[in-house]
Every structure is written in structure tokens, then in C-alpha cells.
Amino acid sequence: MAEIFISYAREAEPEAARIAQALIAEGYDVWWDSHLPVHRAYSKVIEENLRAAKAVLVIWSKAGLESEWVLAEADFGRQAKMLVQAVIDEAVPPLPFNQIQFADLRGWNGEGKAAAWRKVIGSLAELTGRGRPAAAPETPAGAPTAPSPFPGADGEPLALPAKPSIAVLPFQNMSGDPEQEYFADAVTEDIITALSRWRWFFVIARNSSFSYKGADIDVTRVGRELGVRYVLEGSVRKVGARVRVSAQLIDAATGVHIWADRFDRDLVELLALQDEITEEVVAAIEPAMRQSEGARIARKPLSNLSALDCFQRGMWHLNKTSWHLNEASREDYDEALSLFRKAVGLDGSLSLGHVGLARALYGGAIYNWSPKPTEDLHEAKAAAQTAIRLDARDALGYFASSGALLYLGEHEAALDAARRTIALNPNFGFGHFRLGQVLLYGGRPAEAAAPIERSLRFSPYDPQVGAMHLALAWAHFHAGAYEAAIEQAKMADYLGHAQAGVVLAVSLVRLGKVDEAALALRRVSQEPSRRPGGARAPTFARPADRENFREALWQARQALEARETNPASQGPAA
């Protein structure tokens, strides 16, 4: 169990992620609800971790003031005398929490020396009985440093590539065990190879990265000498029969930690462990870099954007539509679509511009933001095919193609494209989600659960994690695993997905719990934020799957109508 439990409202997830990653970089074990496992009741997992923690860090926001979960977790921390508080917007902690000191993290950008952040760290250190791990010893004055063969070492820094650029430094063997030296080098090499599968990255080759092995360096020097914006560094430490791999992604220009984590595993089969660590590190780095790049480019004037900038800024807007289908999301969708069209106009040979255009077009059709959804789906299909023709090794082109084909009802072609996505980039978390989605609607729901679960493991911070849990709930429902469907529907509901109440209701019907199904459906009808909102669903390849859902929904509606017509004859309203 972790030392620090982070409590926050879902709307504050980006700030919570930044705080969690900064705490990990400080050396703390952190738990927050993006770490919820797939097959366990979320309320039980939360309670276990809350009670096991040494400190409860509550992130107060305007949304947090309205969250029963945040209030309950804050009260637990207060009564247990292990509460630490921070505010991230204009919210003021409510009574009695406003009588307890709190740190003001409004506008905090991740700077480790900021006074408000040190206030948080000081409070946590007191509660956990420890502080920040000792820094690495400084090089004595006058000590020789390793010479650099790179042109950016002494003169002007190398110009940054147009693509997001990263160097993976050799992971350090901290074990004192020479056998682990091989493992550390192998993990580094595998991460470099896996990152190279992301075609929108510029990745420094292995030989250049390994020239720093054993040298006394800092990330600023690496960024200058290799001409990269990001540096990944890490270490391997053997502890008994277990191995700990730590990694951190750093902005080389500012020294700010973008992401950090550590992985503790049993030291059984080194090759299998090597693959597992590589998968998890790479799957976490890509969305962290995507988010960082999107935020950076969003600050550039629109007139200065290149085609690649337009793609990255468009993806930043497109990802913001993932939580709610509201007017603000519609504005982000319109902006994303405009940016992708501009990217294609600026450089028609950039495959990523066509990828973004395809994703925006079928996204608009799905969410009913398009006045001509069928035409847009066909245009999305054509744009994805153009992206594949321009760069047949980019998994993103096949990913976009599978989405358009699925919503056009071309299930077999969609499945082929989804499988090609994974073949080209096995570490693409959302690609596994798409494969599961295609299997679900393609008449193979029992096969759909595994890739969706894999996407959740690969991409726990994805803005569409609620959609992943919802798809997993539907996969279990159509496979006849109704208890599992209910568990995943509750998780999707907790994450705010509007359709969760519907799959919960139909799953309860299939278990014979008709009264509970009626209550779940009534909650959907009474709370506007939980209404599905008319999002378009893919067509089913098997009519029996569609009829199974319709029949169960009809029974839930009949039960709800009976309850509302004659409430005295029904069970208690929960």
C-alpha cells in the first residue's frame, strides 16, 4: 500500500496527475484512483488504500467542494490527523477544513522549489516520517568530466527537430550486481526501440544515448548536445528476489519532471520482466509527452503553426472533448477539425494531418456534432487511407481507419485495421481499446475483454478511461458475464460516463434484479449529467446482440414505469 492517498474531483485530474508524478519524483509511494484495478470493487479498493496511507492529500477545487467522495476522504484524513490540503483554483476549503492550513498551488507548473510545493512536501514528510531522498553527490570542483563527441557540446545548442524529441539515457545499475548491468542495458535498448514505433517521435539512436554511459551528466547538457526536448533516465535496483525499475521523463530545457514512476516486480524470468517493464514505461511516456507537447504548442500564436504543430494542437483540443458532450466540448471539436484541415492544407504529405482529420470527422459523427454524419464517416475513411498510403508503418493511420470503418458497419475491415494497429505498435494503449471495441461490436464480445483490459493497464491516465470501462462493461454484458458488467458499469459511472447507468440497468435485468434496474434507469432520467446524450453507437454485426440489449432495456423501462405508477407496491427506493 502507498504512503500518500490523493483525493480530488475528476475535473481536477490533470492537476492531480501533475502532483502525483511530482511526488513520485520526490521518492514517495503514491496512490490515486487512476490506479484502480479492473476486477475489484472500486469502493473497497479506495477504502483499503485510504486506511493504509500515512497521509491524505486533498486537492481542493470548485468541483471538489461538490464531491461527496472528496469531502468524505478529507474528513477521514482530518479525523485520523493525517490531512494535507492544497487548493488549485479559487475554491476555499469548506468548514471545518478551512481552519486547517493549506497550500496554494494555483498556477503551479511543477517547479520543485516553489514555496507552496515545499509546504506540501514538508507536511507530507512530517506525516510519513521521511523527506526527499538524498540528492546524488555533486561532482567535486575541478574533477574531470567525460568529453562529449556531439556538436552541441561547446558551441550553440543543436536545433530541436520539428517532432517531439527524446533521448533515453542508459539506465543505471544500482544493485552492485554485475548481472543486473545486462538487464539495465537491455531495458534501455528495448525502450529506445519501442519508442521508435511512435512515428511522431524523434528518438535518438542507441549508440548516441549509450555514449553517456557512466558519465557525470545532467539533462540540460544532454538536451543541448543531442538537440532533444525530453530526456528519459532511470535505474535498476535488485532487492532480494525482487527488482525495482525507476524512470522519469524530464523536460531538458526547464528540468521539470513530466512523468515519473517505479515498477517493483518479482525477479523470476528476466526476459519476460524486461518486456513487461518496457511496455509499461513506453505506454506511460507517450501520453505524457503528448499532453506536454499539446500544452506547449497551445501557447504559440496560431499564425506561427507548422503542419505538425497544427496536428499536435488539434489533438490537444480533440482530447479535451473526451469527458463531456457539452457546448465547451463542441467548441474544442470545431477547433480541432479546423486545425487538422489547416495541417493538411499546409503539408498534404504529412500523414499525421490526415490521421487527425479522420479522427475528428468520425468523432463529430459519433457525437452528433456533424450536420452530415454519413458523409463525414466516408471522408474519415478516405483520410485514414491517405495517411496509410503516406506512411504505412504508422499505427495511427490504421487506428483512424479502424474507427471510421467500425462506425460505417464494415466490421471485418475494421478488425483487420485494428489488428494492424497493434502489430505495428504493441504499446499503443488506445489501439488495444479499439481492437476490443471492434471485437465487441463485431460479434465476438468474449474476446473483447482482454484487449480492453490491456488498454486500461497501458493507459490509466487516458482522458477516455471512462469510455474504456464502459466498453468493458458492454463486452461482459454481451458475453453473459453480468456481475462483471455491473462492476465495470459502476466504475464508468464513478468516472462520469453518461451511458454507465444504461448498461448497469440492463445487466441488473439479466440477473433478475428488476427493481434495482428500475432505480438505475430512474437515476439516468432524473440526472441530466447521466443521460447518454444521443451519442451514436456502432452497429452490431450480430442482430442477436442488438436484440439482447433492447429486450433488457425494455424490461427495465417497464419496471420503472410500474414503480412510478404504483410506488407503494415496490421495494424501497435506494
Coordinates of C-alpha atoms in Angstrom, one line a residue:
M1 CA 0.0 0.0 0.0
A2 CA 1.1 3.6 -0.7
E3 CA 2.2 6.2 1.8
I4 CA 0.1 9.0 0.3
F5 CA -3.5 8.9 -0.8
I6 CA -4.5 11.7 -3.2
S7 CA -8.2 12.8 -3.1
Y8 CA -9.5 15.0 -5.9
A9 CA -12.6 15.6 -8.1
R10 CA -12.5 14.1 -11.5
E11 CA -12.4 17.5 -13.2
A12 CA -9.1 18.2 -11.5
E13 CA -7.4 15.1 -12.9
P14 CA -4.7 16.9 -14.9
E15 CA -3.6 18.8 -11.8
A16 CA -3.8 15.6 -9.7
A17 CA -1.6 13.8 -12.3
R18 CA 1.0 16.5 -12.2
I19 CA 1.0 16.4 -8.4
A20 CA 1.2 12.6 -8.2
Q21 CA 4.1 12.5 -10.7
A22 CA 6.0 15.2 -8.8
L23 CA 5.5 13.3 -5.5
I24 CA 6.8 10.1 -7.2
A25 CA 9.8 12.0 -8.4
E26 CA 10.4 13.1 -4.7
G27 CA 10.6 9.4 -3.8
Y28 CA 7.1 8.8 -2.3
D29 CA 4.7 5.9 -2.9
V30 CA 1.5 7.5 -4.1
W31 CA -2.0 6.1 -4.7
W32 CA -4.7 7.8 -6.6
D33 CA -7.8 6.4 -8.3
S34 CA -6.2 6.2 -11.8
H35 CA -4.6 3.1 -10.2
L36 CA -7.9 1.3 -9.7
P37 CA -7.6 -2.3 -10.8
V38 CA -10.0 -3.7 -13.4
H39 CA -11.7 -6.6 -11.5
R40 CA -12.3 -5.2 -8.0
A41 CA -15.0 -3.1 -6.5
Y42 CA -13.7 0.5 -6.6
S43 CA -15.2 1.5 -3.2
K44 CA -13.4 -1.4 -1.5
V45 CA -10.1 -0.6 -3.2
I46 CA -10.4 3.1 -2.3
E47 CA -11.2 2.3 1.4
E48 CA -8.2 -0.1 1.7
N49 CA -5.8 2.4 0.3
L50 CA -7.2 5.3 2.3
R51 CA -6.9 3.4 5.6
A52 CA -3.4 2.1 4.8
A53 CA -2.0 5.6 3.9
K54 CA 0.2 7.7 6.2
A55 CA -1.1 10.9 4.7
V56 CA -4.2 12.0 2.8
L57 CA -3.5 14.8 0.3
V58 CA -6.8 16.6 -0.6
I59 CA -6.7 18.7 -3.8
W60 CA -9.5 21.3 -3.3
S61 CA -11.1 22.7 -6.5
K62 CA -14.5 24.1 -7.2
A63 CA -15.7 20.7 -8.4
G64 CA -14.1 19.1 -5.3
L65 CA -16.4 21.2 -3.0
E66 CA -19.4 19.4 -4.6
S67 CA -17.9 15.9 -4.5
E68 CA -19.1 13.6 -1.7
W69 CA -16.0 11.4 -2.3
V70 CA -13.6 14.3 -1.7
L71 CA -15.5 15.5 1.4
A72 CA -15.6 12.0 2.9
E73 CA -11.9 11.3 2.2
A74 CA -11.0 14.8 3.6
D75 CA -13.0 14.1 6.7
F76 CA -11.3 10.7 7.2
G77 CA -7.9 12.4 6.9
R78 CA -8.9 15.1 9.3
Q79 CA -10.1 12.7 12.0
A80 CA -7.1 10.5 11.5
K81 CA -4.8 13.5 11.9
M82 CA -3.1 12.9 8.6
L83 CA -4.7 15.5 6.4
V84 CA -2.6 17.7 4.0
Q85 CA -4.5 20.2 1.8
A86 CA -3.8 22.2 -1.4
V87 CA -6.0 24.4 -3.5
I88 CA -5.7 24.6 -7.3
D89 CA -8.3 27.3 -8.2
E90 CA -10.4 29.9 -6.4
A91 CA -12.0 27.3 -4.2
V92 CA -11.7 27.7 -0.4
P93 CA -11.9 24.5 1.7
P94 CA -15.3 24.3 3.5
L95 CA -15.8 24.1 7.2
P96 CA -14.2 22.7 9.2
F97 CA -11.3 22.2 6.7
N98 CA -10.8 26.0 6.3
Q99 CA -9.5 26.0 9.9
I100 CA -6.6 23.8 8.9
Q101 CA -3.6 25.2 6.9
F102 CA -3.4 24.5 3.2
A103 CA -1.0 25.2 0.4
D104 CA -1.9 27.5 -2.5
L105 CA -0.9 25.6 -5.7
R106 CA -2.9 27.9 -8.1
G107 CA -0.8 28.2 -11.2
W108 CA 1.9 25.8 -10.0
N109 CA 3.8 24.5 -13.0
G110 CA 5.7 21.6 -11.4
E111 CA 8.6 23.7 -10.1
G112 CA 10.1 21.7 -7.2
K113 CA 11.5 24.7 -5.4
A114 CA 8.2 26.7 -5.3
A115 CA 7.3 27.8 -1.8
A116 CA 3.8 26.3 -1.9
W117 CA 5.1 23.0 -3.1
R118 CA 7.8 22.8 -0.4
K119 CA 5.0 23.5 2.1
V120 CA 3.2 20.4 0.8
I121 CA 6.4 18.3 0.9
G122 CA 7.2 19.5 4.4
S123 CA 3.7 18.4 5.7
L124 CA 4.0 15.0 4.0
A125 CA 7.5 14.5 5.3
E126 CA 6.3 15.1 8.8
L127 CA 3.4 12.6 8.5
T128 CA 5.3 9.9 6.7
G129 CA 8.4 10.2 8.8
R130 CA 10.7 10.9 5.9
G131 CA 11.6 13.6 3.4
R132 CA 13.1 13.8 -0.1
P133 CA 15.7 11.2 -0.9
A134 CA 19.2 12.4 -0.8
A135 CA 20.4 14.0 -3.9
A136 CA 23.2 12.4 -5.9
P137 CA 26.6 13.7 -4.8
E138 CA 27.8 16.7 -6.7
T139 CA 31.0 16.4 -8.8
P140 CA 33.9 17.9 -6.8
A141 CA 35.2 21.2 -8.1
G142 CA 37.9 20.7 -10.8
A143 CA 37.0 17.0 -11.2
P144 CA 37.2 15.9 -14.9
T145 CA 34.0 15.2 -16.8
A146 CA 33.6 12.9 -19.7
P147 CA 34.3 14.6 -23.1
S148 CA 31.4 14.8 -25.5
P149 CA 31.5 13.9 -29.1
F150 CA 28.4 15.9 -30.0
P151 CA 28.4 19.2 -31.9
G152 CA 26.1 20.9 -29.4
A153 CA 28.5 20.4 -26.5
D154 CA 30.6 23.5 -26.7
G155 CA 29.0 25.9 -29.2
E156 CA 25.4 26.7 -30.0
P157 CA 22.9 24.0 -28.9
L158 CA 21.6 21.8 -31.7
A159 CA 18.3 22.9 -33.2
L160 CA 15.3 20.9 -31.9
P161 CA 13.6 18.7 -34.5
A162 CA 10.1 19.5 -35.6
K163 CA 8.8 16.3 -33.9
P164 CA 8.8 15.9 -30.2
S165 CA 12.4 14.6 -29.5
I166 CA 13.6 12.3 -26.8
A167 CA 16.9 10.7 -25.7
V168 CA 16.8 7.6 -23.4
L169 CA 19.9 7.6 -21.2
P170 CA 21.4 4.2 -20.1
F171 CA 19.6 3.0 -17.0
Q172 CA 21.9 2.9 -14.0
N173 CA 22.5 -0.4 -12.3
M174 CA 22.1 0.4 -8.6
S175 CA 22.3 -3.2 -7.4
G176 CA 26.0 -3.8 -7.1
D177 CA 25.3 -7.0 -9.0
P178 CA 27.1 -7.2 -12.3
E179 CA 24.4 -9.4 -13.8
Q180 CA 21.9 -6.6 -13.5
E181 CA 24.2 -4.4 -15.7
Y182 CA 23.0 -6.5 -18.7
F183 CA 19.4 -6.2 -17.6
A184 CA 19.7 -2.3 -17.2
D185 CA 21.2 -2.0 -20.7
A186 CA 18.6 -4.3 -22.2
V187 CA 15.7 -2.4 -20.7
T188 CA 17.2 0.9 -22.1
E189 CA 17.6 -0.6 -25.6
D190 CA 14.1 -2.0 -25.6
I191 CA 12.6 1.3 -24.6
I192 CA 14.5 3.1 -27.4
T193 CA 13.2 0.5 -29.9
A194 CA 9.7 0.7 -28.6
L195 CA 9.6 4.5 -28.6
S196 CA 10.8 4.4 -32.2
R197 CA 7.5 2.8 -33.2
W198 CA 5.8 6.1 -32.4
R199 CA 6.2 7.7 -35.8
W200 CA 5.5 11.2 -34.4
F201 CA 8.6 11.0 -32.1
F202 CA 12.2 11.8 -32.9
V203 CA 14.2 9.3 -30.9
I204 CA 18.0 9.4 -30.5
A205 CA 19.6 6.2 -31.6
R206 CA 21.0 3.7 -29.2
N207 CA 24.7 4.3 -29.9
S208 CA 24.4 8.1 -29.2
S209 CA 22.5 7.5 -26.0
F210 CA 25.0 4.9 -24.7
S211 CA 27.9 7.3 -25.2
Y212 CA 26.8 8.8 -21.9
K213 CA 27.0 5.6 -20.0
G214 CA 29.0 6.1 -16.8
A215 CA 29.5 9.8 -17.5
D216 CA 28.7 12.5 -15.0
I217 CA 26.0 14.4 -16.8
D218 CA 22.8 16.4 -16.4
V219 CA 19.7 16.5 -18.6
T220 CA 20.3 20.1 -19.7
R221 CA 23.6 19.1 -21.2
V222 CA 22.0 16.1 -22.9
G223 CA 19.3 18.3 -24.4
R224 CA 21.8 20.8 -25.7
E225 CA 24.2 18.2 -27.1
L226 CA 21.7 15.9 -28.7
G227 CA 19.1 18.5 -29.7
V228 CA 16.2 17.0 -27.8
R229 CA 13.4 18.4 -25.7
Y230 CA 12.9 15.4 -23.4
V231 CA 15.2 13.0 -21.6
L232 CA 14.3 9.7 -20.0
E233 CA 16.5 8.4 -17.3
G234 CA 16.2 5.6 -14.9
S235 CA 17.8 3.0 -12.7
V236 CA 17.6 -0.7 -11.8
R237 CA 18.0 -2.0 -8.3
K238 CA 17.8 -5.6 -7.2
V239 CA 16.4 -6.1 -3.7
G240 CA 16.4 -9.8 -2.7
A241 CA 14.2 -11.7 -5.1
R242 CA 12.6 -8.5 -6.5
V243 CA 13.8 -5.8 -8.8
R244 CA 12.8 -2.2 -8.8
V245 CA 13.0 -0.1 -12.0
S246 CA 12.6 3.6 -11.6
A247 CA 12.1 6.0 -14.5
Q248 CA 11.5 9.7 -15.0
L249 CA 10.8 11.9 -18.0
I250 CA 12.2 15.4 -17.8
D251 CA 11.9 18.5 -19.9
A252 CA 15.6 19.1 -20.8
A253 CA 15.1 22.9 -21.1
T254 CA 13.4 23.5 -17.8
G255 CA 14.4 20.5 -15.7
V256 CA 10.7 20.0 -14.8
H257 CA 9.6 16.4 -14.3
I258 CA 6.9 15.5 -16.8
W259 CA 6.3 11.9 -15.6
A260 CA 7.9 9.6 -13.1
D261 CA 7.1 6.1 -11.8
R262 CA 8.7 3.0 -10.4
F263 CA 8.0 -0.7 -11.0
D264 CA 8.5 -3.4 -8.5
R265 CA 8.5 -7.0 -9.8
D266 CA 9.5 -10.5 -8.8
L267 CA 12.9 -11.4 -10.3
V268 CA 11.8 -14.7 -11.9
E269 CA 12.2 -14.6 -15.7
L270 CA 14.4 -11.7 -16.8
L271 CA 13.3 -11.6 -20.5
A272 CA 9.6 -11.6 -19.5
L273 CA 10.3 -8.9 -16.9
Q274 CA 12.2 -6.9 -19.5
D275 CA 9.3 -6.9 -21.9
E276 CA 6.8 -6.0 -19.1
I277 CA 8.8 -3.0 -17.9
T278 CA 9.4 -1.8 -21.4
E279 CA 5.6 -2.0 -22.2
E280 CA 4.6 -0.1 -19.1
V281 CA 7.2 2.7 -19.4
V282 CA 6.6 3.3 -23.1
A283 CA 2.8 3.2 -22.7
A284 CA 3.1 5.9 -20.0
I285 CA 5.6 8.1 -21.7
E286 CA 3.6 8.6 -24.9
P287 CA 0.5 10.3 -23.4
A288 CA 2.7 12.3 -21.0
M289 CA 4.7 13.7 -23.9
R290 CA 1.5 14.2 -26.0
Q291 CA 0.0 16.3 -23.2
S292 CA 3.1 18.3 -22.6
E293 CA 3.5 19.0 -26.3
G294 CA -0.1 20.0 -26.7
A295 CA 0.1 22.4 -23.8
R296 CA 3.4 23.9 -25.2
I297 CA 2.0 24.4 -28.7
A298 CA -1.3 25.8 -27.4
R299 CA 0.8 28.8 -26.2
K300 CA 2.2 29.5 -29.7
P301 CA 0.4 32.1 -31.9
L302 CA -1.9 30.5 -34.5
S303 CA -0.1 32.3 -37.3
N304 CA 3.2 30.5 -36.4
L305 CA 2.0 27.0 -36.5
S306 CA 3.5 24.4 -38.8
A307 CA 1.6 21.4 -40.2
L308 CA 2.9 19.2 -37.3
D309 CA 2.1 22.0 -34.8
C310 CA -1.5 22.0 -36.1
F311 CA -1.8 18.3 -35.7
Q312 CA -0.5 18.4 -32.1
R313 CA -2.6 21.4 -31.1
G314 CA -5.6 19.7 -32.8
M315 CA -5.1 16.6 -30.8
W316 CA -4.9 18.7 -27.6
H317 CA -8.3 20.1 -28.4
L318 CA -9.7 16.7 -29.5
N319 CA -8.6 15.0 -26.3
K320 CA -10.4 17.7 -24.3
T321 CA -13.8 16.6 -25.8
S322 CA -13.4 13.2 -24.1
W323 CA -15.1 13.8 -20.8
H324 CA -18.4 15.6 -21.5
L325 CA -20.6 16.0 -24.6
N326 CA -21.3 19.7 -23.8
E327 CA -21.1 23.0 -25.6
A328 CA -17.5 23.5 -24.5
S329 CA -16.6 20.1 -26.0
R330 CA -18.3 21.1 -29.2
E331 CA -16.1 24.2 -29.4
D332 CA -13.0 22.1 -28.9
Y333 CA -14.2 19.7 -31.6
D334 CA -14.7 22.6 -34.0
E335 CA -11.3 24.0 -33.3
A336 CA -9.6 20.5 -33.7
L337 CA -11.3 19.9 -37.0
S338 CA -10.2 23.4 -38.2
L339 CA -6.6 22.7 -37.1
F340 CA -6.5 19.3 -38.8
R341 CA -7.8 20.8 -42.1
K342 CA -5.1 23.5 -41.8
A343 CA -2.4 20.8 -41.2
V344 CA -3.5 19.0 -44.4
G345 CA -3.5 22.4 -46.3
L346 CA -0.1 23.3 -45.1
D347 CA 1.5 20.0 -45.9
G348 CA -0.5 17.3 -47.6
S349 CA 2.4 14.9 -47.4
L350 CA 2.2 14.8 -43.5
S351 CA 0.4 11.6 -42.7
L352 CA -0.5 12.8 -39.2
G353 CA -2.6 15.6 -40.5
H354 CA -4.8 13.1 -42.3
V355 CA -4.9 10.9 -39.2
G356 CA -6.1 13.9 -37.1
L357 CA -8.7 14.8 -39.8
A358 CA -10.1 11.3 -39.9
R359 CA -10.4 11.1 -36.1
A360 CA -12.1 14.4 -35.9
L361 CA -14.5 13.6 -38.7
Y362 CA -15.7 10.3 -37.2
G363 CA -15.7 11.8 -33.7
G364 CA -18.1 14.5 -34.9
A365 CA -20.3 11.9 -36.5
I366 CA -20.3 9.8 -33.3
Y367 CA -21.2 12.7 -31.0
N368 CA -23.8 14.1 -33.4
W369 CA -21.8 17.3 -33.9
S370 CA -21.7 16.8 -37.7
P371 CA -24.7 18.0 -39.9
K372 CA -23.8 15.3 -42.4
P373 CA -22.5 12.3 -40.3
T374 CA -22.6 9.6 -43.0
E375 CA -20.6 11.8 -45.5
D376 CA -18.1 12.7 -42.7
L377 CA -17.6 9.0 -41.9
H378 CA -16.8 8.3 -45.6
E379 CA -14.5 11.3 -45.7
A380 CA -12.8 10.0 -42.5
K381 CA -12.3 6.6 -44.1
A382 CA -10.7 8.3 -47.1
A383 CA -8.4 10.5 -44.9
A384 CA -7.3 7.5 -43.0
Q385 CA -6.5 5.6 -46.2
T386 CA -4.4 8.6 -47.3
A387 CA -2.5 8.6 -44.1
I388 CA -1.7 4.9 -44.5
R389 CA -0.6 5.4 -48.1
L390 CA 1.7 8.2 -46.9
D391 CA 3.2 6.2 -44.1
A392 CA 2.3 2.5 -44.0
R393 CA 4.4 1.9 -40.9
D394 CA 2.5 4.4 -38.7
A395 CA 0.0 2.6 -36.4
L396 CA -2.0 5.8 -36.1
G397 CA -3.2 5.6 -39.7
Y398 CA -4.6 2.1 -39.2
F399 CA -6.1 3.2 -35.9
A400 CA -8.0 6.0 -37.5
S401 CA -9.1 3.7 -40.3
S402 CA -10.5 1.1 -37.9
G403 CA -12.6 3.8 -36.2
A404 CA -14.2 5.1 -39.4
L405 CA -14.8 1.5 -40.7
L406 CA -16.4 0.4 -37.4
Y407 CA -18.9 3.2 -37.5
L408 CA -19.6 2.5 -41.1
G409 CA -20.5 -1.0 -40.2
E410 CA -17.6 -2.6 -42.1
H411 CA -16.7 -4.9 -39.2
E412 CA -14.2 -7.3 -40.9
A413 CA -12.2 -4.4 -42.5
A414 CA -12.3 -2.6 -39.1
L415 CA -10.9 -5.7 -37.4
D416 CA -8.1 -6.1 -39.9
A417 CA -7.1 -2.4 -39.4
A418 CA -7.3 -2.7 -35.6
R419 CA -5.0 -5.8 -35.7
R420 CA -2.6 -4.0 -38.0
T421 CA -2.5 -1.1 -35.4
I422 CA -1.3 -3.4 -32.7
A423 CA 1.1 -5.3 -34.9
L424 CA 2.8 -2.0 -35.8
N425 CA 2.8 -0.6 -32.2
P426 CA 2.1 -3.2 -29.4
N427 CA 2.5 -0.4 -26.8
F428 CA -0.4 1.7 -28.2
G429 CA -2.8 1.6 -25.3
F430 CA -5.8 3.1 -27.1
G431 CA -5.1 0.9 -30.0
H432 CA -5.9 -2.1 -27.8
F433 CA -9.1 -0.4 -26.7
R434 CA -10.1 0.0 -30.4
L435 CA -9.4 -3.7 -31.0
G436 CA -11.6 -4.6 -28.1
Q437 CA -14.3 -2.2 -29.3
V438 CA -14.3 -3.8 -32.8
L439 CA -14.4 -7.3 -31.4
L440 CA -17.3 -6.3 -29.2
Y441 CA -19.5 -4.9 -32.0
G442 CA -18.2 -7.5 -34.5
G443 CA -19.9 -10.3 -32.6
R444 CA -17.0 -11.6 -30.5
P445 CA -17.6 -10.0 -27.1
A446 CA -15.9 -12.7 -25.1
E447 CA -12.7 -11.9 -27.0
A448 CA -13.1 -8.2 -26.5
A449 CA -12.4 -8.0 -22.7
A450 CA -8.7 -8.9 -22.9
P451 CA -7.6 -6.0 -25.2
I452 CA -9.7 -3.5 -23.3
E453 CA -8.2 -4.6 -20.0
R454 CA -4.8 -4.3 -21.7
S455 CA -5.6 -0.7 -22.7
L456 CA -6.5 0.1 -19.1
R457 CA -3.2 -1.2 -17.9
F458 CA -1.2 0.6 -20.6
S459 CA -3.0 3.9 -20.4
P460 CA -4.5 4.5 -16.9
Y461 CA -4.3 8.3 -17.3
D462 CA -6.0 8.4 -20.7
P463 CA -8.8 11.1 -20.9
Q464 CA -11.1 8.3 -22.2
V465 CA -10.6 5.9 -19.4
G466 CA -14.3 6.1 -18.6
A467 CA -15.1 5.0 -22.1
M468 CA -12.7 2.1 -21.6
H469 CA -14.5 0.9 -18.5
L470 CA -17.9 1.4 -20.3
A471 CA -16.7 -0.7 -23.3
L472 CA -15.5 -3.4 -20.9
A473 CA -18.9 -3.4 -19.2
W474 CA -20.6 -3.8 -22.6
A475 CA -18.2 -6.6 -23.5
H476 CA -19.1 -8.5 -20.3
F477 CA -22.8 -7.9 -20.8
H478 CA -22.9 -9.3 -24.3
A479 CA -20.7 -12.2 -23.2
G480 CA -23.2 -13.0 -20.5
A481 CA -20.9 -12.1 -17.6
Y482 CA -23.4 -9.8 -15.9
E483 CA -21.8 -9.5 -12.5
A484 CA -18.5 -8.3 -14.1
A485 CA -20.6 -5.9 -16.3
I486 CA -22.1 -4.3 -13.3
E487 CA -18.7 -3.8 -11.7
Q488 CA -17.3 -2.1 -14.8
A489 CA -20.5 0.0 -15.2
K490 CA -20.1 1.3 -11.6
M491 CA -16.5 2.2 -12.4
A492 CA -17.6 4.0 -15.6
D493 CA -20.3 5.8 -13.6
Y494 CA -17.8 6.9 -11.0
L495 CA -15.6 8.3 -13.8
G496 CA -18.7 10.3 -15.0
H497 CA -19.5 8.4 -18.2
A498 CA -23.1 9.2 -19.2
Q499 CA -24.0 5.8 -20.6
A500 CA -23.0 3.8 -17.5
G501 CA -26.4 3.8 -15.9
V502 CA -27.9 2.1 -19.0
V503 CA -25.5 -0.8 -19.1
L504 CA -25.9 -1.1 -15.3
A505 CA -29.7 -1.3 -15.7
V506 CA -29.7 -3.9 -18.4
S507 CA -27.1 -6.0 -16.6
L508 CA -29.3 -6.0 -13.4
V509 CA -32.3 -7.1 -15.5
R510 CA -30.4 -10.1 -16.8
L511 CA -29.6 -11.1 -13.2
G512 CA -33.3 -10.8 -12.3
K513 CA -32.8 -7.7 -10.2
V514 CA -35.5 -5.8 -12.0
D515 CA -36.3 -3.3 -9.1
E516 CA -32.6 -2.3 -8.9
A517 CA -32.6 -1.9 -12.7
A518 CA -35.6 0.4 -12.5
L519 CA -33.8 2.5 -9.9
A520 CA -30.6 2.7 -12.0
L521 CA -32.7 3.8 -15.0
R522 CA -34.6 6.4 -13.0
R523 CA -31.3 7.9 -11.9
V524 CA -30.3 8.2 -15.6
S525 CA -33.6 10.0 -16.4
Q526 CA -33.5 12.3 -13.3
E527 CA -29.9 13.5 -13.5
P528 CA -29.2 15.3 -16.8
S529 CA -25.4 14.8 -16.5
R530 CA -26.0 11.0 -16.6
R531 CA -28.2 10.9 -19.7
P532 CA -26.5 9.3 -22.7
G533 CA -26.9 12.5 -24.8
G534 CA -27.6 10.7 -28.1
A535 CA -24.0 9.6 -28.9
R536 CA -24.0 7.3 -31.9
A537 CA -23.1 3.7 -31.2
P538 CA -21.6 1.3 -33.8
T539 CA -23.9 -1.2 -35.4
F540 CA -23.8 -4.8 -34.3
A541 CA -22.6 -7.5 -36.7
R542 CA -24.9 -9.9 -34.9
P543 CA -28.6 -8.9 -34.7
A544 CA -28.9 -11.1 -31.5
D545 CA -26.6 -8.7 -29.6
R546 CA -28.8 -5.8 -30.5
E547 CA -32.0 -7.6 -29.6
N548 CA -30.5 -8.8 -26.2
F549 CA -29.8 -5.2 -25.3
R550 CA -33.2 -3.9 -26.5
E551 CA -35.1 -6.6 -24.6
A552 CA -33.3 -5.9 -21.4
L553 CA -33.8 -2.2 -21.7
W554 CA -37.5 -2.6 -22.4
Q555 CA -37.8 -4.7 -19.2
A556 CA -36.0 -2.0 -17.2
R557 CA -38.3 0.6 -18.6
Q558 CA -41.4 -1.4 -17.8
A559 CA -40.2 -1.9 -14.2
L560 CA -39.5 1.8 -13.9
E561 CA -43.0 2.7 -15.3
A562 CA -44.6 0.3 -12.8
R563 CA -42.7 1.8 -9.9
E564 CA -43.7 5.3 -10.8
T565 CA -47.3 4.3 -11.4
N566 CA -47.7 2.4 -8.2
P567 CA -44.7 3.2 -5.9
A568 CA -46.4 1.7 -2.8
S569 CA -46.2 -1.8 -4.4
Q570 CA -42.5 -1.6 -5.0
G571 CA -39.4 -2.2 -2.8
P572 CA -37.7 0.7 -1.0
A573 CA -36.1 3.4 -3.2
A574 CA -32.4 3.3 -2.6

